[in-house]
Amino acid sequence: MFYQTIDILGTVAFAISGVLVAMEKRLDLFGVLIIAFVTAIGGGTLRDLLIGNTPVVWMRDLTYVLTIAITVVFGVIFVNQLKYFRKSLFLFDTIGIGLYTMLGIEKGLQAELSPIMCIALGTMTASFGGVLRDILCNEIPVIFRKEIYATACILGGASYFLFTKLPIESNYAYIAAISVVIVLRLLAVRFGIRLPNIYRTES
Amino acid sequence: MFYQTIDILGTVAFAISGVLVAMEKRLDLFGVLIIAFVTAIGGGTLRDLLIGNTPVVWMRDLTYVLTIAITVVFGVIFVNQLKYFRKSLFLFDTIGIGLYTMLGIEKGLQAELSPIMCIALGTMTASFGGVLRDILCNEIPVIFRKEIYATACILGGASYFLFTKLPIESNYAYIAAISVVIVLRLLAVRFGIRLPNIYRTES
Amino acid sequence: MFYQTIDILGTVAFAISGVLVAMEKRLDLFGVLIIAFVTAIGGGTLRDLLIGNTPVVWMRDLTYVLTIAITVVFGVIFVNQLKYFRKSLFLFDTIGIGLYTMLGIEKGLQAELSPIMCIALGTMTASFGGVLRDILCNEIPVIFRKEIYATACILGGASYFLFTKLPIESNYAYIAAISVVIVLRLLAVRFGIRLPNIYRTES
């Protein structure tokens, strides 16, 4: 119940982030719906495809599709009011990527993949919806350029495998890892921490 | 035989639409071939991947690949004459999306998915080849911006599930649903009906 | 051992080509890593997805991920020196596509696909990493526009099926086909051979 609530809040936040980017591009209603949808379920879909877990999750559980559709309807109606919810949405989004990272890691463990691959799957689950959103909107994905986002997922995912070595219950390790993702992302945004951009210094 | 003919005409129309977009970008012969190919089989491929129906259809049936290759050869040779066939091509394309929508729905039913997911699969089959074409050509997909296309698939797909509730043979429901897609698309183009574009009204 | 060495050199060359393109776009460290990664494993991943060979190869063998990560670290540190290695990198890349073409064909044969599909899979394995790299960097894929690249894979792949008809050992046919890819690519670059670009001659 607790996880499900977070999952839905994360889905809502991801879908809204899709609505916002789609609006900037002045897409039509169908375009907005698809971008919202891809942003919310793209990461998990890629993960499921890579490990061969098909039909992919959202095909077997209507909750996601309905949540996203309702979010888009509200998002489109209250498009001019969305700015007042920026902080809540950022919070949902941040909690969402923490949870999605661990969901991806769990799927990797179930598929008996190595820890590094599990962390990769977790990061993908949390961040590739946004990558697909940006590709569909004809932008270079923002997480490749300036946001600490995937890095928080990677470090949080790695922390999970450290925590499981400690003499604590696996549930606590799970929640601790989610917290690491969330705290890293909050700190990065609060203090404007970014990864270095890479380029040639001479021409 | 009847369906197969439509399937091939649809494949031809989709491939030509790929050739036309690729030409605008002045791609080379290989680029034109790939864009034509992706436009024609992209939707069905995504559908098959999502439901885990692999190897994907066109890998097991040479008809598609040969049809597309021959279409590209003719398209490239008669590139300056293609404009005279615009109406026929539009008609093939429209019949094609009607058929592809129902093909996708059938696959969804075989995979025992819910009606909503079947409609989503049908819409994907009919419209995501064009989405992939536009992404490969570095454009925001046209169906996200201005064309009534996917909407016709969604409504036509939904009509199928209504028709199957009626006391008519399932074959008739099938054909009726295809007709709904076709008629909606023709009406939308004839009367210039578009979905509303979504954007912020204040800055 | 011999093949493995080539495989790793090819992976290095593909990853570096990703680093170079990502740098042009001034991506951050994570972006560079992902682009390098996608360039190196994108073709094989698409191949594995299409034939349903999941979890995809790089998820089950850490060699690729580690090779790419180390390559990116060196690439980023020695970013200003990379130009001195252009020739070696081009050679690795060219040997890499030869090998990757045959790796793809082998997978197709294992999946009992027809020769044409095997060649398509081989070409995909060798060239679609670069396609995905360019899409993620918001460019029209370079192999659709000007480079003889896929064409060398297609002809080399076709030559393999001719060679297997000859009374020679299958290992020799394998190596001969790889050589055909390499030689065609070297000749094309040396003599500036390109495919014709397709466009309308009247407006």
XYZ file of C-alpha atoms in Angstrom:
609
model
C 0.000 0.000 0.000
C 2.748 2.408 1.020
C 4.918 1.519 -1.987
C 1.917 1.600 -4.286
C 1.063 5.124 -3.188
C 4.626 6.271 -3.889
C 4.571 4.447 -7.213
C 1.415 6.303 -8.234
C 2.722 9.658 -7.027
C 5.917 9.021 -9.006
C 3.910 8.115 -12.087
C 1.887 11.320 -11.709
C 5.040 13.433 -11.351
C 6.685 11.801 -14.376
C 3.539 12.198 -16.462
C 3.276 15.881 -15.541
C 6.920 16.416 -16.491
C 5.985 14.940 -19.866
C 2.965 17.251 -20.168
C 5.160 20.266 -19.420
C 7.774 19.403 -22.057
C 5.091 18.513 -24.626
C 3.376 21.846 -24.014
C 6.571 23.762 -24.692
C 6.537 22.121 -28.110
C 2.835 22.968 -28.577
C 1.924 19.374 -29.352
C -1.684 18.379 -29.783
C -3.708 16.399 -27.254
C -2.586 13.021 -28.573
C 1.036 14.123 -28.593
C 0.767 15.324 -24.998
C -0.795 12.027 -23.956
C 1.934 9.941 -25.590
C 4.770 12.074 -24.228
C 3.268 11.872 -20.722
C 2.877 8.147 -21.146
C 6.385 7.543 -22.458
C 7.920 9.669 -19.714
C 6.095 7.720 -17.029
C 6.545 4.179 -18.317
C 9.488 4.414 -20.736
C 12.196 3.487 -18.251
C 10.377 0.422 -16.947
C 9.500 -0.635 -20.484
C 13.115 -0.534 -21.643
C 14.117 -2.491 -18.533
C 11.464 -5.160 -19.154
C 12.446 -5.457 -22.824
C 16.156 -5.867 -22.039
C 15.574 -8.645 -19.525
C 12.829 -10.255 -21.608
C 10.041 -9.645 -19.105
C 7.132 -9.438 -21.576
C 4.335 -8.438 -21.972
C 5.813 -5.371 -20.269
C 4.366 -4.382 -16.890
C 1.962 -1.603 -17.912
C 0.272 -3.936 -20.416
C -0.755 -6.237 -17.604
C -1.815 -3.635 -15.051
C -4.274 -0.913 -16.048
C -3.362 1.237 -13.010
C -0.526 2.978 -14.853
C -2.464 3.789 -17.993
C -5.429 5.115 -16.038
C -3.231 7.143 -13.684
C -1.436 8.721 -16.617
C -4.628 9.425 -18.576
C -6.252 11.133 -15.567
C -3.039 13.080 -14.906
C -2.981 14.328 -18.483
C -6.620 15.431 -18.322
C -5.959 17.414 -15.140
C -2.620 18.662 -16.435
C -4.167 19.990 -19.623
C -7.098 21.641 -17.825
C -4.960 23.246 -15.128
C -2.046 23.977 -17.382
C -1.735 27.576 -16.204
C -1.821 26.558 -12.550
C 0.869 23.871 -12.735
C 3.575 26.319 -11.732
C 2.096 26.564 -8.229
C 2.768 22.870 -7.754
C 6.346 22.871 -8.952
C 7.731 22.078 -5.486
C 5.321 19.212 -4.837
C 5.958 17.818 -8.291
C 9.705 18.024 -7.801
C 9.304 16.153 -4.525
C 7.111 13.419 -6.049
C 9.562 13.130 -8.926
C 12.501 12.770 -6.557
C 10.759 10.196 -4.398
C 9.692 8.482 -7.608
C 13.211 8.057 -8.963
C 14.325 6.673 -5.598
C 11.590 4.060 -5.699
C 12.006 3.320 -9.411
C 15.733 2.752 -8.922
C 15.017 0.073 -6.329
C 12.221 -1.455 -8.424
C 14.696 -1.859 -11.288
C 17.311 -3.379 -8.984
C 14.764 -5.864 -7.683
C 13.905 -6.966 -11.238
C 17.611 -7.393 -11.950
C 18.063 -9.545 -8.845
C 15.077 -11.668 -9.894
C 16.733 -12.155 -13.300
C 19.916 -13.176 -11.423
C 22.001 -10.412 -12.915
C 25.202 -9.100 -11.341
C 25.037 -6.077 -8.983
C 26.468 -3.737 -11.630
C 23.737 -4.751 -14.080
C 21.108 -4.404 -11.374
C 22.281 -0.847 -10.718
C 22.206 -0.176 -14.467
C 18.637 -1.497 -14.661
C 17.614 0.607 -11.667
C 19.105 3.748 -13.188
C 17.409 2.983 -16.487
C 14.030 2.450 -14.828
C 14.314 5.806 -13.087
C 15.795 7.928 -15.833
C 15.096 6.636 -19.350
C 11.504 7.768 -19.439
C 12.903 11.279 -19.455
C 15.427 10.349 -22.138
C 12.687 9.012 -24.425
C 10.548 12.097 -23.687
C 13.364 14.376 -24.836
C 14.108 12.294 -27.945
C 10.444 12.375 -28.993
C 10.467 16.149 -28.469
C 13.612 16.458 -30.583
C 15.927 17.568 -27.766
C 19.212 16.153 -26.539
C 18.183 14.432 -23.282
C 18.528 16.878 -20.404
C 20.069 14.268 -18.115
C 22.993 13.928 -20.540
C 23.680 17.627 -20.307
C 23.159 19.179 -16.946
C 21.134 17.454 -14.308
C 22.433 15.252 -11.524
C 19.799 12.630 -11.819
C 21.175 9.338 -13.042
C 24.212 9.838 -10.812
C 21.946 9.860 -7.753
C 20.377 6.603 -8.968
C 23.751 4.971 -9.553
C 25.153 5.933 -6.143
C 21.898 5.075 -4.385
C 21.769 1.740 -6.168
C 25.368 0.987 -5.204
C 24.584 1.912 -1.591
C 21.900 -0.786 -1.549
C 24.481 -3.494 -2.171
C 26.629 -2.062 0.624
C 23.662 -1.916 2.998
C 22.800 -5.560 2.327
C 26.275 -6.469 3.620
C 25.442 -4.849 6.947
C 23.649 -6.854 9.641
C 20.315 -5.108 8.999
C 17.010 -6.335 7.625
C 16.721 -6.241 3.841
C 13.664 -4.010 4.087
C 15.733 -1.372 5.852
C 18.490 -1.636 3.220
C 15.781 -1.091 0.608
C 14.441 2.046 2.263
C 17.924 3.340 3.088
C 18.947 3.071 -0.588
C 15.817 4.930 -1.680
C 16.688 7.632 0.840
C 20.237 7.909 -0.518
C 18.878 8.573 -4.027
C 16.445 11.164 -2.706
C 18.982 12.950 -0.492
C 21.651 13.057 -3.222
C 19.191 14.519 -5.701
C 17.932 17.103 -3.201
C 21.498 18.113 -2.265
C 22.536 18.342 -5.929
C 19.613 20.610 -6.769
C 19.945 22.660 -3.555
C 23.651 23.340 -4.092
C 23.643 23.393 -7.873
C 26.054 20.458 -8.130
C 26.581 19.238 -11.692
C 28.773 16.725 -13.422
C 31.595 18.232 -15.460
C 30.812 18.759 -19.122
C 33.325 17.142 -21.454
C 34.760 18.928 -24.426
C 37.971 19.550 -26.286
C 39.926 22.493 -24.891
C 41.776 23.209 -28.122
C 40.310 23.157 -31.575
C -6.081 -13.182 -49.952
C -8.220 -10.058 -49.576
C -6.533 -9.061 -46.317
C -3.124 -9.900 -47.679
C -3.639 -7.607 -50.639
C -4.614 -4.754 -48.340
C -1.675 -5.547 -46.087
C 0.691 -5.266 -49.035
C -0.926 -2.085 -50.349
C -0.632 -0.616 -46.845
C 3.028 -1.640 -46.656
C 3.647 0.007 -50.030
C 1.928 3.224 -48.964
C 3.837 3.357 -45.663
C 7.149 2.654 -47.427
C 6.499 5.423 -49.952
C 5.699 7.850 -47.155
C 9.111 6.948 -45.740
C 10.771 7.500 -49.110
C 9.156 10.931 -49.401
C 10.297 12.092 -45.959
C 13.797 10.643 -46.479
C 14.086 12.473 -49.784
C 13.255 15.791 -48.174
C 16.303 15.199 -45.977
C 18.414 14.242 -49.012
C 19.459 10.944 -47.469
C 21.485 8.450 -49.455
C 20.109 5.218 -50.884
C 20.725 3.198 -47.725
C 19.123 5.895 -45.598
C 16.048 5.943 -47.848
C 15.792 2.156 -47.647
C 15.993 2.106 -43.857
C 13.507 4.944 -43.408
C 11.060 3.230 -45.795
C 11.570 -0.003 -43.909
C 11.146 1.503 -40.457
C 8.028 3.396 -41.520
C 6.428 0.239 -42.873
C 7.346 -2.245 -40.131
C 8.165 -0.037 -37.121
C 4.705 -0.104 -35.584
C 4.330 -3.860 -35.808
C 7.855 -4.360 -34.503
C 7.254 -2.244 -31.392
C 4.001 -4.147 -30.805
C 5.716 -7.524 -31.114
C 8.544 -6.458 -28.791
C 6.166 -5.183 -26.106
C 4.139 -8.395 -26.022
C 7.223 -10.607 -26.409
C 6.256 -12.022 -29.795
C 9.785 -12.678 -31.115
C 11.431 -13.092 -33.586
C 9.288 -10.190 -34.793
C 6.932 -10.837 -37.722
C 8.969 -9.408 -40.614
C 11.921 -11.611 -39.645
C 9.848 -14.712 -40.276
C 8.103 -13.634 -43.459
C 10.137 -12.287 -46.370
C 7.064 -10.744 -48.034
C 7.423 -7.482 -46.120
C 11.115 -7.001 -46.779
C 10.750 -7.764 -50.482
C 7.675 -5.538 -50.859
C 9.497 -2.653 -49.214
C 12.704 -3.152 -51.216
C 10.791 -3.194 -54.511
C 8.770 -0.154 -53.427
C 11.950 1.754 -52.653
C 13.476 0.892 -56.029
C 10.368 2.137 -57.846
C 10.020 5.109 -55.535
C 13.586 6.220 -56.142
C 13.364 5.778 -59.922
C 10.013 7.541 -60.250
C 10.699 10.090 -57.583
C 9.572 12.999 -59.733
C 6.339 11.267 -60.682
C 5.235 10.345 -57.166
C 3.161 13.492 -56.823
C 0.711 12.167 -59.423
C -0.075 9.272 -57.110
C -0.625 11.277 -53.967
C -4.340 10.485 -53.862
C -3.876 6.735 -54.387
C -1.114 6.669 -51.814
C -3.259 8.549 -49.310
C -6.021 6.016 -49.881
C -3.700 3.006 -49.475
C -2.257 4.606 -46.353
C -5.704 5.182 -44.887
C -6.879 1.659 -45.647
C -3.547 0.447 -44.278
C -3.962 2.087 -40.884
C -7.471 0.684 -40.642
C -6.178 -2.824 -41.247
C -3.079 -2.385 -39.071
C -5.226 -1.181 -36.182
C -7.244 -4.393 -36.286
C -4.125 -6.540 -36.749
C -2.701 -5.018 -33.560
C -5.962 -5.564 -31.682
C -5.991 -9.209 -32.756
C -2.471 -9.726 -31.418
C -3.511 -8.126 -28.161
C -6.514 -10.441 -27.872
C -4.266 -13.439 -28.554
C -1.990 -12.252 -25.736
C -5.114 -12.010 -23.535
C -4.707 -8.326 -22.857
C -7.543 -6.049 -21.778
C -9.521 -4.118 -24.443
C -7.779 -0.839 -23.572
C -4.370 -2.439 -24.133
C -5.584 -4.038 -27.354
C -6.645 -0.635 -28.628
C -3.266 0.776 -27.586
C -1.505 -2.030 -29.476
C -3.657 -1.444 -32.546
C -2.938 2.280 -32.512
C 0.764 1.572 -32.080
C 0.792 -0.872 -34.985
C -0.834 1.679 -37.245
C 0.966 4.828 -36.201
C 4.392 4.222 -34.661
C 6.148 3.447 -37.918
C 5.562 7.102 -38.758
C 6.780 8.156 -35.320
C 10.049 6.247 -35.774
C 10.404 7.651 -39.303
C 10.172 11.195 -37.971
C 12.575 10.524 -35.087
C 15.173 9.066 -37.470
C 14.739 12.144 -39.678
C 15.201 14.415 -36.661
C 11.671 15.815 -36.614
C 9.065 15.933 -33.873
C 6.614 13.216 -34.987
C 3.922 14.771 -37.160
C 1.139 12.772 -35.495
C 1.980 14.476 -32.185
C 1.490 17.862 -33.724
C -1.235 18.141 -36.260
C -2.698 15.105 -37.897
C -5.794 13.210 -36.851
C -4.363 9.780 -37.294
C -3.938 7.959 -34.028
C -7.293 9.326 -32.892
C -8.987 7.547 -35.783
C -7.240 4.312 -34.731
C -8.270 4.709 -31.103
C -11.920 5.409 -31.906
C -12.038 2.705 -34.581
C -10.440 0.249 -32.199
C -12.926 1.120 -29.485
C -15.783 0.683 -31.963
C -14.650 -2.909 -32.526
C -15.296 -3.792 -28.902
C -18.730 -2.197 -29.167
C -19.510 -4.062 -32.397
C -18.565 -7.404 -30.831
C -21.305 -6.776 -28.234
C -23.864 -6.596 -31.021
C -25.478 -9.786 -32.354
C -23.370 -9.768 -35.536
C -20.670 -12.086 -36.816
C -17.183 -11.258 -35.597
C -15.968 -10.901 -39.180
C -18.436 -8.084 -39.717
C -17.357 -6.376 -36.505
C -13.793 -6.604 -37.785
C -14.610 -5.002 -41.113
C -16.911 -2.422 -39.526
C -14.119 -1.302 -37.194
C -11.674 -0.970 -40.088
C -14.284 1.132 -41.871
C -14.677 3.389 -38.851
C -10.942 4.118 -38.837
C -10.968 4.832 -42.564
C -14.069 7.040 -42.503
C -12.855 9.046 -39.495
C -9.515 9.672 -41.136
C -11.120 10.668 -44.443
C -13.550 13.019 -42.692
C -10.776 14.555 -40.608
C -8.665 15.261 -43.679
C -11.636 16.408 -45.779
C -12.847 18.891 -43.166
C -9.456 19.796 -41.704
C -10.383 18.556 -38.243
C -7.500 18.612 -35.797
C -6.987 17.952 -32.127
C -6.424 21.078 -30.025
C -2.798 21.989 -29.456
C -1.895 22.390 -25.806
C 0.130 25.289 -24.488
C 0.341 27.783 -21.687
C -1.760 30.880 -22.355
C 0.257 33.132 -20.065
C 4.021 33.246 -19.798
C 41.028 -15.523 -27.897
C 41.696 -14.008 -31.314
C 38.031 -13.141 -31.877
C 37.707 -11.877 -28.333
C 40.601 -9.483 -28.825
C 39.010 -8.086 -31.986
C 35.671 -7.879 -30.227
C 37.231 -5.798 -27.456
C 39.154 -3.583 -29.882
C 35.923 -3.034 -31.817
C 34.087 -2.165 -28.616
C 36.836 0.309 -27.710
C 36.689 1.933 -31.151
C 32.879 2.191 -31.073
C 32.950 3.614 -27.539
C 35.539 6.220 -28.531
C 33.427 7.232 -31.523
C 30.611 7.780 -29.032
C 32.875 9.861 -26.779
C 33.887 12.039 -29.727
C 30.314 12.751 -30.818
C 29.177 13.350 -27.223
C 32.016 15.823 -26.697
C 30.977 17.834 -29.729
C 27.648 18.274 -27.999
C 29.376 19.209 -24.706
C 27.481 16.556 -22.773
C 28.319 15.917 -19.147
C 30.180 12.861 -17.864
C 27.062 10.722 -17.555
C 25.935 11.714 -21.027
C 29.319 10.787 -22.489
C 29.217 7.429 -20.712
C 25.747 6.594 -22.021
C 26.510 7.684 -25.579
C 29.718 5.606 -25.565
C 27.782 2.702 -24.178
C 24.914 2.934 -26.653
C 27.296 3.270 -29.600
C 29.191 0.150 -28.557
C 26.309 -2.134 -27.613
C 23.285 -0.589 -29.351
C 23.467 -2.688 -32.497
C 23.792 -5.991 -30.662
C 21.031 -4.986 -28.270
C 18.560 -4.234 -31.059
C 19.488 -7.548 -32.698
C 18.938 -9.498 -29.473
C 15.604 -7.762 -28.849
C 14.312 -8.484 -32.362
C 15.118 -12.186 -32.174
C 14.032 -12.466 -28.542
C 17.474 -13.331 -27.168
C 17.033 -11.866 -23.673
C 18.489 -10.843 -21.278
C 20.581 -9.149 -23.949
C 24.247 -10.135 -24.211
C 25.923 -7.276 -22.326
C 23.692 -7.924 -19.315
C 25.135 -11.394 -18.952
C 28.802 -10.578 -19.599
C 30.486 -7.767 -17.667
C 33.375 -7.563 -20.162
C 31.549 -5.081 -22.368
C 30.463 -2.734 -19.618
C 33.918 -2.692 -18.041
C 35.665 -2.212 -21.397
C 33.403 0.708 -22.220
C 33.726 2.313 -18.784
C 37.541 2.132 -18.903
C 37.516 3.457 -22.475
C 35.406 6.431 -21.435
C 37.710 7.229 -18.514
C 40.761 7.206 -20.791
C 38.884 8.990 -23.568
C 37.815 11.802 -21.256
C 41.289 12.206 -19.710
C 43.112 12.164 -23.027
C 40.441 14.032 -24.909
C 42.911 16.449 -26.506
C 45.199 13.629 -27.638
C 42.545 11.485 -29.329
C 43.240 13.046 -32.701
C 46.654 11.357 -32.801
C 44.915 7.995 -32.727
C 42.393 8.662 -35.450
C 43.973 6.169 -37.840
C 44.210 3.364 -35.268
C 40.653 4.046 -34.182
C 39.406 3.979 -37.755
C 41.155 0.636 -38.223
C 39.702 -0.848 -35.030
C 36.288 0.445 -36.032
C 36.547 -1.088 -39.482
C 37.728 -4.452 -38.150
C 34.982 -4.173 -35.544
C 32.165 -3.787 -38.075
C 33.526 -6.745 -40.023
C 33.428 -8.916 -36.934
C 30.096 -7.556 -35.706
C 28.506 -8.257 -39.085
C 29.461 -11.919 -38.822
C 28.439 -12.101 -35.148
C 24.984 -10.888 -36.162
C 24.783 -13.366 -39.020
C 25.708 -16.209 -36.666
C 22.905 -15.238 -34.283
C 20.501 -15.177 -37.205
C 21.566 -18.650 -38.293
C 21.119 -19.925 -34.727
C 17.582 -18.481 -34.778
C 17.050 -20.307 -38.097
C 16.317 -17.163 -40.039
C 16.666 -16.870 -43.813
C 19.970 -15.577 -45.283
C 18.450 -12.164 -46.083
C 17.371 -11.745 -42.464
C 20.769 -12.932 -41.246
C 22.443 -10.264 -43.366
C 19.990 -7.683 -42.026
C 20.820 -8.749 -38.461
C 24.544 -8.572 -39.180
C 24.249 -5.102 -40.673
C 22.163 -3.995 -37.707
C 24.688 -5.358 -35.230
C 27.480 -3.476 -36.937
C 25.792 -0.191 -37.694
C 22.854 0.596 -35.417
C 24.950 1.551 -32.427
C 26.010 4.551 -34.487
C 22.404 5.229 -35.481
C 21.295 5.294 -31.841
C 24.299 7.480 -30.941
C 23.265 10.050 -33.543
C 19.596 9.985 -32.508
C 20.513 10.558 -28.865
C 22.716 13.458 -29.977
C 19.861 14.914 -32.017
C 21.446 14.366 -35.437
C 20.196 12.543 -38.517
C 22.269 9.330 -38.457
C 25.449 9.846 -40.447
C 25.196 6.418 -42.107
C 21.892 7.496 -43.693
C 23.529 10.503 -45.258
C 27.026 10.000 -46.466
C 29.103 7.100 -45.285
C 29.530 3.758 -47.010
C 29.231 1.679 -43.927
C 26.123 -0.430 -43.891
C 26.650 -1.175 -47.580
C 29.982 -2.828 -46.760
C 28.221 -4.933 -44.118
C 25.453 -5.953 -46.512
C 27.845 -6.963 -49.306
C 30.242 -8.677 -46.893
C 27.358 -10.521 -45.301
C 26.081 -11.629 -48.705
C 29.572 -12.819 -49.617
C 29.522 -15.132 -46.596
C 26.567 -17.055 -48.023
C 28.393 -17.311 -51.343
C 31.582 -18.496 -49.668
C 29.729 -21.231 -47.788
C 28.665 -22.636 -51.176
C 32.328 -23.066 -52.087
C 34.199 -26.220 -51.079
C 36.078 -24.443 -48.269
C 35.955 -24.781 -44.505
C 33.284 -22.673 -42.794
C 35.938 -20.953 -40.689
C 37.579 -19.638 -43.844
C 34.257 -18.439 -45.215
C 33.766 -16.610 -41.928
C 37.129 -14.865 -42.101
C 36.790 -14.173 -45.835
C 33.448 -12.427 -45.261
C 34.925 -10.295 -42.482
C 37.725 -9.357 -44.881
C 35.236 -8.361 -47.568
C 33.534 -5.938 -45.158
C 36.893 -4.477 -44.121
C 38.252 -4.136 -47.647
C 35.052 -2.559 -49.002
C 35.020 -0.021 -46.190
C 38.705 0.825 -46.646
C 38.275 1.206 -50.415
C 35.181 3.363 -49.995
C 36.968 5.713 -47.596
C 40.192 5.726 -49.608
C 38.469 6.613 -52.882
C 35.664 8.676 -51.420
C 32.959 6.370 -52.768
C 29.473 7.256 -51.586
C 25.962 6.094 -52.261
C 23.879 8.489 -54.341
C 21.732 10.889 -52.349
C 18.077 10.796 -53.313
C 16.047 13.923 -53.874
C 13.503 15.462 -56.142
C 15.059 17.215 -59.122
C 12.156 19.560 -59.724
C 10.190 21.391 -57.083
